[in-house]
Amino acid sequence: MQYPPINNWIPYKLTYTEKEWMVKWLDLGDQRMDLPFFDETIQLCRIKQLERSRVQSISTADFLMDVCKDLPGLQPSAFVFHVSRCGSTLVSQAFTTSEENIVVAEAPLLDEILRSTEQQADLDPQNREDWFKAAVNLMGQHRNARETDYIIKLDSWHIHFYELLRSWYPETPFFFLYRQPDQVVASHDKRRGLQAVPGLINPALLKIDDISRFGSDFNRYTSAVLYEYYVQLQAIHKLHHPLNGFFDYADGVFEMMEAFSAFSRIPIKDAALLSDRLKYHSKYKGDVFKPDAADDAKYFHEDCHAAYEQLNAQIK
């Protein structure tokens, strides 16, 4: 296969300055996108890039469409949505064990494109769609000539972009992962994600009307965010779209891998290798996985748990 000059280069950051959208570019070199989160890949490759040159590679956002034309690569085989701390990173990590899979896990650029209207309210909707699809195409480019499947794991708040993403990808499997909320809250209490800290993610996107009412109770805030996730998942499930699949973390980790594989039709190439990866922490490859501690009543919020139970009743 003959590779174009853009081979191994991907866009990684979108910025808006002086009424102009610009994109920063990154040379992946021979680095696979197999780290738990995409920003880890960015940091590693930026260091290598800076060692070669201090000059930044920047273009207009519209340049994305020009360079992805006729680029050999894959269209997404599946998008993974999740409520956070429910096995999504483990799914993406497990499927990186095969070099036949391209896996993009929570790429900041995709979030920046989806949320670009927060910076420019009158942005042409077609621009946002074109940029997103071009970025996806560039990240899904062939790099070893063996890739057959392409998985994109989104950020948890992208559940609220379901209608938009489904309109862009009507024939792509969407796999939704969820978990009992008190267990999710307990996990965030140990190490908080962006959506678990008031104000770090636009409250309007999270459907939170007034963050001041939570004061310093970050766990209650996290529970409110989760409540809206479960309500959105209920609405999505009621659509009965044949390419929407749902899985509860409580039903088993390896079962989750099998369910995702069957639903997305992405085969598990090496079950032994995948099983070995499941022995270790999803976010820290060198740490042996330890099950969560027993439930603590301080993480339980009745309204959120009720929304989770209603979702389970619909699905199961």
Short mmCIF file of C-alpha atoms in Angstrom, two decimals:
data_model
loop_
_atom_site.label_atom_id
_atom_site.label_comp_id
_atom_site.label_asym_id
_atom_site.label_seq_id
_atom_site.Cartn_x
_atom_site.Cartn_y
_atom_site.Cartn_z
CA MET A 1 0.00 0.00 0.00
CA GLN A 2 1.28 3.48 -0.90
CA TYR A 3 0.89 5.98 1.92
CA PRO A 4 0.25 9.71 1.36
CA PRO A 5 2.50 12.45 2.83
CA ILE A 6 -0.02 13.01 5.66
CA ASN A 7 0.51 9.42 6.87
CA ASN A 8 0.98 9.20 10.67
CA TRP A 9 -0.04 12.85 11.11
CA ILE A 10 -3.29 13.54 12.95
CA PRO A 11 -5.09 16.68 14.16
CA TYR A 12 -5.16 16.88 17.95
CA LYS A 13 -6.39 20.31 19.09
CA LEU A 14 -8.98 22.82 17.89
CA THR A 15 -8.71 26.47 18.93
CA TYR A 16 -10.80 29.57 18.25
CA THR A 17 -8.98 32.91 18.20
CA GLU A 18 -9.87 36.18 16.51
CA LYS A 19 -12.94 34.61 14.90
CA GLU A 20 -10.89 31.91 13.19
CA TRP A 21 -10.77 28.18 13.89
CA MET A 22 -7.31 26.60 13.83
CA VAL A 23 -6.09 23.02 14.24
CA LYS A 24 -2.82 21.76 15.68
CA TRP A 25 -1.21 18.65 14.15
CA LEU A 26 0.78 15.82 15.66
CA ASP A 27 3.20 13.33 14.13
CA LEU A 28 2.46 9.92 15.66
CA GLY A 29 5.54 8.36 14.07
CA ASP A 30 5.46 4.69 14.95
CA GLN A 31 3.45 5.20 18.16
CA ARG A 32 0.24 3.12 18.29
CA MET A 33 -2.77 4.75 19.86
CA ASP A 34 -2.89 2.10 22.57
CA LEU A 35 -2.57 4.13 25.78
CA PRO A 36 -5.63 4.28 28.06
CA PHE A 37 -6.49 7.86 27.08
CA PHE A 38 -5.77 9.74 23.89
CA ASP A 39 -4.26 12.73 25.65
CA GLU A 40 -1.52 10.40 26.93
CA THR A 41 -0.63 9.60 23.33
CA ILE A 42 -0.62 13.33 22.56
CA GLN A 43 1.76 14.10 25.43
CA LEU A 44 4.16 11.33 24.46
CA CYS A 45 4.27 12.26 20.78
CA ARG A 46 4.51 15.99 21.45
CA ILE A 47 7.66 15.42 23.48
CA LYS A 48 9.21 13.50 20.59
CA GLN A 49 8.06 16.14 18.13
CA LEU A 50 9.54 18.99 20.19
CA GLU A 51 12.86 17.16 20.34
CA ARG A 52 13.02 17.43 16.54
CA SER A 53 11.65 20.95 16.12
CA ARG A 54 10.09 23.77 18.14
CA VAL A 55 7.97 24.79 15.16
CA GLN A 56 4.29 23.95 15.65
CA SER A 57 2.26 22.45 12.84
CA ILE A 58 -0.97 24.47 12.54
CA SER A 59 -3.64 24.79 9.87
CA THR A 60 -7.12 26.18 9.40
CA ALA A 61 -9.94 23.86 10.46
CA ASP A 62 -11.18 23.59 6.88
CA PHE A 63 -7.82 22.08 5.88
CA LEU A 64 -9.03 18.91 7.63
CA MET A 65 -11.37 18.14 4.75
CA ASP A 66 -8.72 18.73 2.09
CA VAL A 67 -6.14 16.32 3.51
CA CYS A 68 -8.50 13.46 4.34
CA LYS A 69 -9.68 13.09 0.73
CA ASP A 70 -8.65 9.73 -0.69
CA LEU A 71 -6.79 8.91 2.54
CA PRO A 72 -6.70 5.12 2.99
CA GLY A 73 -8.33 4.23 6.27
CA LEU A 74 -11.37 2.92 8.11
CA GLN A 75 -14.77 4.24 9.01
CA PRO A 76 -15.77 3.68 12.67
CA SER A 77 -16.86 0.13 13.44
CA ALA A 78 -18.42 1.24 16.74
CA PHE A 79 -18.77 4.19 19.08
CA VAL A 80 -18.60 3.47 22.81
CA PHE A 81 -20.71 5.70 25.09
CA HIS A 82 -20.55 5.40 28.88
CA VAL A 83 -21.53 6.98 32.19
CA SER A 84 -17.86 6.83 33.35
CA ARG A 85 -16.14 4.31 35.61
CA CYS A 86 -18.19 1.49 34.09
CA GLY A 87 -15.67 -0.48 32.04
CA SER A 88 -15.36 1.63 28.90
CA THR A 89 -11.61 2.11 29.30
CA LEU A 90 -11.24 -1.61 29.88
CA VAL A 91 -13.12 -2.30 26.64
CA SER A 92 -10.96 0.08 24.64
CA GLN A 93 -7.77 -1.23 26.24
CA ALA A 94 -8.72 -4.86 25.72
CA PHE A 95 -9.25 -4.31 22.01
CA THR A 96 -5.89 -2.53 21.60
CA THR A 97 -4.26 -5.91 22.22
CA SER A 98 -4.79 -6.63 18.52
CA GLU A 99 -2.87 -4.53 16.00
CA GLU A 100 -5.80 -5.07 13.64
CA ASN A 101 -7.83 -2.61 15.72
CA ILE A 102 -7.55 1.16 15.70
CA VAL A 103 -8.77 2.48 19.04
CA VAL A 104 -9.26 6.17 19.82
CA ALA A 105 -10.13 6.73 23.48
CA GLU A 106 -11.60 10.11 24.47
CA ALA A 107 -9.74 12.25 21.93
CA PRO A 108 -9.90 15.88 23.13
CA LEU A 109 -10.25 17.12 19.54
CA LEU A 110 -13.54 15.29 19.03
CA ASP A 111 -14.90 16.88 22.21
CA GLU A 112 -13.67 20.31 21.10
CA ILE A 113 -15.47 19.93 17.77
CA LEU A 114 -18.71 18.72 19.36
CA ARG A 115 -18.64 21.61 21.83
CA SER A 116 -17.42 24.25 19.35
CA THR A 117 -20.75 26.08 19.52
CA GLU A 118 -19.91 26.99 23.11
CA GLN A 119 -17.32 29.36 21.63
CA GLN A 120 -19.15 30.34 18.44
CA ALA A 121 -22.90 30.08 18.83
CA ASP A 122 -23.56 30.86 15.17
CA LEU A 123 -21.14 28.26 13.81
CA ASP A 124 -22.49 26.66 10.63
CA PRO A 125 -23.76 23.16 11.61
CA GLN A 126 -22.26 21.76 8.42
CA ASN A 127 -18.80 22.93 9.50
CA ARG A 128 -19.06 21.01 12.76
CA GLU A 129 -20.15 17.84 10.98
CA ASP A 130 -17.44 18.15 8.31
CA TRP A 131 -14.70 18.77 10.88
CA PHE A 132 -15.80 15.87 13.05
CA LYS A 133 -15.97 13.39 10.19
CA ALA A 134 -12.64 14.57 8.78
CA ALA A 135 -10.96 14.23 12.19
CA VAL A 136 -12.41 10.73 12.59
CA ASN A 137 -11.16 9.79 9.12
CA LEU A 138 -7.66 11.08 9.83
CA MET A 139 -7.44 9.21 13.14
CA GLY A 140 -8.68 6.08 11.37
CA GLN A 141 -6.05 6.13 8.63
CA HIS A 142 -4.22 2.91 7.78
CA ARG A 143 -0.80 2.81 9.41
CA ASN A 144 0.23 -0.87 9.32
CA ALA A 145 -1.92 -2.15 6.41
CA ARG A 146 -3.48 -4.76 8.73
CA GLU A 147 -6.18 -2.71 10.43
CA THR A 148 -9.70 -4.01 9.96
CA ASP A 149 -11.74 -2.39 12.75
CA TYR A 150 -11.96 1.05 14.31
CA ILE A 151 -13.35 1.81 17.78
CA ILE A 152 -14.02 5.31 19.12
CA LYS A 153 -14.63 5.72 22.84
CA LEU A 154 -16.28 9.04 23.60
CA ASP A 155 -16.37 11.13 26.77
CA SER A 156 -19.20 10.40 29.18
CA TRP A 157 -21.04 13.69 28.53
CA HIS A 158 -21.24 12.83 24.83
CA ILE A 159 -24.33 10.81 25.76
CA HIS A 160 -26.06 14.18 25.44
CA PHE A 161 -24.86 14.45 21.82
CA TYR A 162 -26.58 11.21 20.88
CA GLU A 163 -29.09 12.71 18.43
CA LEU A 164 -26.39 14.66 16.60
CA LEU A 165 -23.96 11.75 16.39
CA ARG A 166 -26.67 9.33 15.32
CA SER A 167 -27.65 11.69 12.48
CA TRP A 168 -24.02 11.75 11.35
CA TYR A 169 -23.48 7.98 11.69
CA PRO A 170 -26.86 6.33 11.07
CA GLU A 171 -25.36 2.93 10.24
CA THR A 172 -22.71 2.64 12.96
CA PRO A 173 -23.19 0.54 16.12
CA PHE A 174 -23.45 2.62 19.30
CA PHE A 175 -22.62 0.66 22.48
CA PHE A 176 -23.76 2.15 25.80
CA LEU A 177 -22.13 1.13 29.08
CA TYR A 178 -23.55 1.97 32.48
CA ARG A 179 -23.15 1.01 36.11
CA GLN A 180 -24.81 1.25 39.51
CA PRO A 181 -24.46 4.94 40.44
CA ASP A 182 -23.15 4.66 43.99
CA GLN A 183 -20.20 2.65 42.63
CA VAL A 184 -19.53 5.32 40.01
CA VAL A 185 -19.70 8.10 42.62
CA ALA A 186 -17.35 6.16 44.91
CA SER A 187 -14.83 5.87 42.09
CA HIS A 188 -14.97 9.61 41.40
CA ASP A 189 -14.55 10.30 45.11
CA LYS A 190 -11.13 8.66 44.85
CA ARG A 191 -10.07 10.34 41.59
CA ARG A 192 -12.41 12.82 39.98
CA GLY A 193 -13.16 13.11 36.30
CA LEU A 194 -13.93 16.48 34.73
CA GLN A 195 -17.69 15.91 34.86
CA ALA A 196 -17.48 15.21 38.61
CA VAL A 197 -16.16 18.70 39.47
CA PRO A 198 -18.71 21.53 39.28
CA GLY A 199 -17.93 24.00 36.52
CA LEU A 200 -15.24 22.10 34.62
CA ILE A 201 -17.77 20.95 32.02
CA ASN A 202 -20.47 23.37 30.87
CA PRO A 203 -23.37 22.79 33.33
CA ALA A 204 -25.89 23.40 30.54
CA LEU A 205 -24.43 20.48 28.59
CA LEU A 206 -24.74 18.27 31.67
CA LYS A 207 -28.32 19.57 32.17
CA ILE A 208 -27.45 21.00 35.60
CA ASP A 209 -29.33 24.25 36.18
CA ASP A 210 -27.48 25.72 39.18
CA ILE A 211 -24.15 24.33 40.36
CA SER A 212 -24.11 26.63 43.39
CA ARG A 213 -26.81 24.53 45.09
CA PHE A 214 -24.32 21.70 45.56
CA GLY A 215 -21.82 23.79 47.53
CA SER A 216 -18.84 21.61 48.36
CA ASP A 217 -20.78 18.35 48.03
CA PHE A 218 -19.05 17.06 44.92
CA ASN A 219 -20.55 13.59 45.37
CA ARG A 220 -24.08 14.97 45.24
CA TYR A 221 -23.13 16.92 42.13
CA THR A 222 -21.71 13.78 40.52
CA SER A 223 -24.92 11.96 41.35
CA ALA A 224 -26.95 14.71 39.67
CA VAL A 225 -24.80 14.40 36.53
CA LEU A 226 -25.32 10.64 36.54
CA TYR A 227 -29.06 11.06 37.02
CA GLU A 228 -29.22 13.01 33.76
CA TYR A 229 -27.10 10.36 32.03
CA TYR A 230 -29.55 7.62 33.07
CA VAL A 231 -32.54 9.70 31.97
CA GLN A 232 -30.90 10.24 28.59
CA LEU A 233 -30.09 6.53 28.28
CA GLN A 234 -33.74 5.71 29.02
CA ALA A 235 -34.80 8.02 26.19
CA ILE A 236 -32.25 6.51 23.82
CA HIS A 237 -33.30 2.97 24.67
CA LYS A 238 -36.97 3.81 24.02
CA LEU A 239 -36.02 4.58 20.40
CA HIS A 240 -35.38 0.84 19.89
CA HIS A 241 -32.72 1.60 17.31
CA PRO A 242 -31.32 -1.73 16.08
CA LEU A 243 -27.76 -0.39 16.19
CA ASN A 244 -27.93 0.69 19.84
CA GLY A 245 -26.64 -1.81 22.39
CA PHE A 246 -26.60 -1.57 26.19
CA PHE A 247 -24.59 -3.33 28.89
CA ASP A 248 -24.49 -3.07 32.68
CA TYR A 249 -21.03 -3.43 34.24
CA ALA A 250 -22.63 -5.57 36.96
CA ASP A 251 -23.16 -8.36 34.43
CA GLY A 252 -19.46 -9.21 34.27
CA VAL A 253 -16.24 -7.91 32.75
CA PHE A 254 -15.48 -10.70 30.28
CA GLU A 255 -19.18 -10.88 29.46
CA MET A 256 -18.95 -7.19 28.61
CA MET A 257 -16.15 -7.93 26.11
CA GLU A 258 -18.14 -10.74 24.54
CA ALA A 259 -21.26 -8.57 24.33
CA PHE A 260 -19.36 -5.72 22.71
CA SER A 261 -17.68 -8.08 20.25
CA ALA A 262 -20.96 -9.73 19.28
CA PHE A 263 -22.81 -6.43 18.96
CA SER A 264 -20.12 -4.55 17.03
CA ARG A 265 -18.99 -7.62 15.07
CA ILE A 266 -15.40 -6.83 16.00
CA PRO A 267 -13.87 -10.23 16.74
CA ILE A 268 -11.81 -11.04 19.80
CA LYS A 269 -8.63 -12.09 17.98
CA ASP A 270 -6.82 -13.60 20.96
CA ALA A 271 -9.02 -14.47 23.94
CA ALA A 272 -6.03 -15.43 26.11
CA LEU A 273 -4.29 -12.11 25.48
CA LEU A 274 -7.50 -10.20 26.13
CA SER A 275 -8.10 -12.15 29.35
CA ASP A 276 -4.58 -11.35 30.50
CA ARG A 277 -5.21 -7.63 29.93
CA LEU A 278 -8.32 -7.84 32.10
CA LYS A 279 -6.16 -8.84 35.06
CA TYR A 280 -4.71 -5.33 35.19
CA HIS A 281 -6.14 -1.91 35.92
CA SER A 282 -7.74 -0.36 32.84
CA LYS A 283 -6.01 3.01 33.31
CA TYR A 284 -2.70 1.77 34.76
CA LYS A 285 -1.39 -1.15 32.76
CA GLY A 286 1.17 -2.19 35.35
CA ASP A 287 -1.22 -2.35 38.30
CA VAL A 288 -3.03 -5.59 39.06
CA PHE A 289 -6.79 -5.01 39.07
CA LYS A 290 -8.45 -4.94 42.49
CA PRO A 291 -12.26 -5.06 42.77
CA ASP A 292 -14.00 -2.02 44.23
CA ALA A 293 -14.56 -1.93 47.95
CA ALA A 294 -17.95 -2.75 49.40
CA ASP A 295 -20.72 -0.20 48.83
CA ASP A 296 -20.84 2.76 51.22
CA ALA A 297 -24.17 4.37 52.05
CA LYS A 298 -22.64 7.86 51.77
CA TYR A 299 -22.43 7.41 47.99
CA PHE A 300 -26.09 6.41 47.66
CA HIS A 301 -28.54 9.03 46.33
CA GLU A 302 -32.09 7.80 46.03
CA ASP A 303 -33.20 9.75 42.93
CA CYS A 304 -30.13 8.72 40.97
CA HIS A 305 -30.42 5.08 41.99
CA ALA A 306 -34.10 5.11 41.02
CA ALA A 307 -33.17 6.38 37.53
CA TYR A 308 -30.63 3.56 37.21
CA GLU A 309 -33.22 0.99 38.28
CA GLN A 310 -35.72 2.37 35.77
CA LEU A 311 -33.09 2.05 33.02
CA ASN A 312 -32.39 -1.55 34.03
CA ALA A 313 -36.10 -2.34 34.07
CA GLN A 314 -36.39 -1.06 30.48
CA ILE A 315 -33.36 -2.96 29.20
CA LYS A 316 -33.59 -6.21 31.12
#
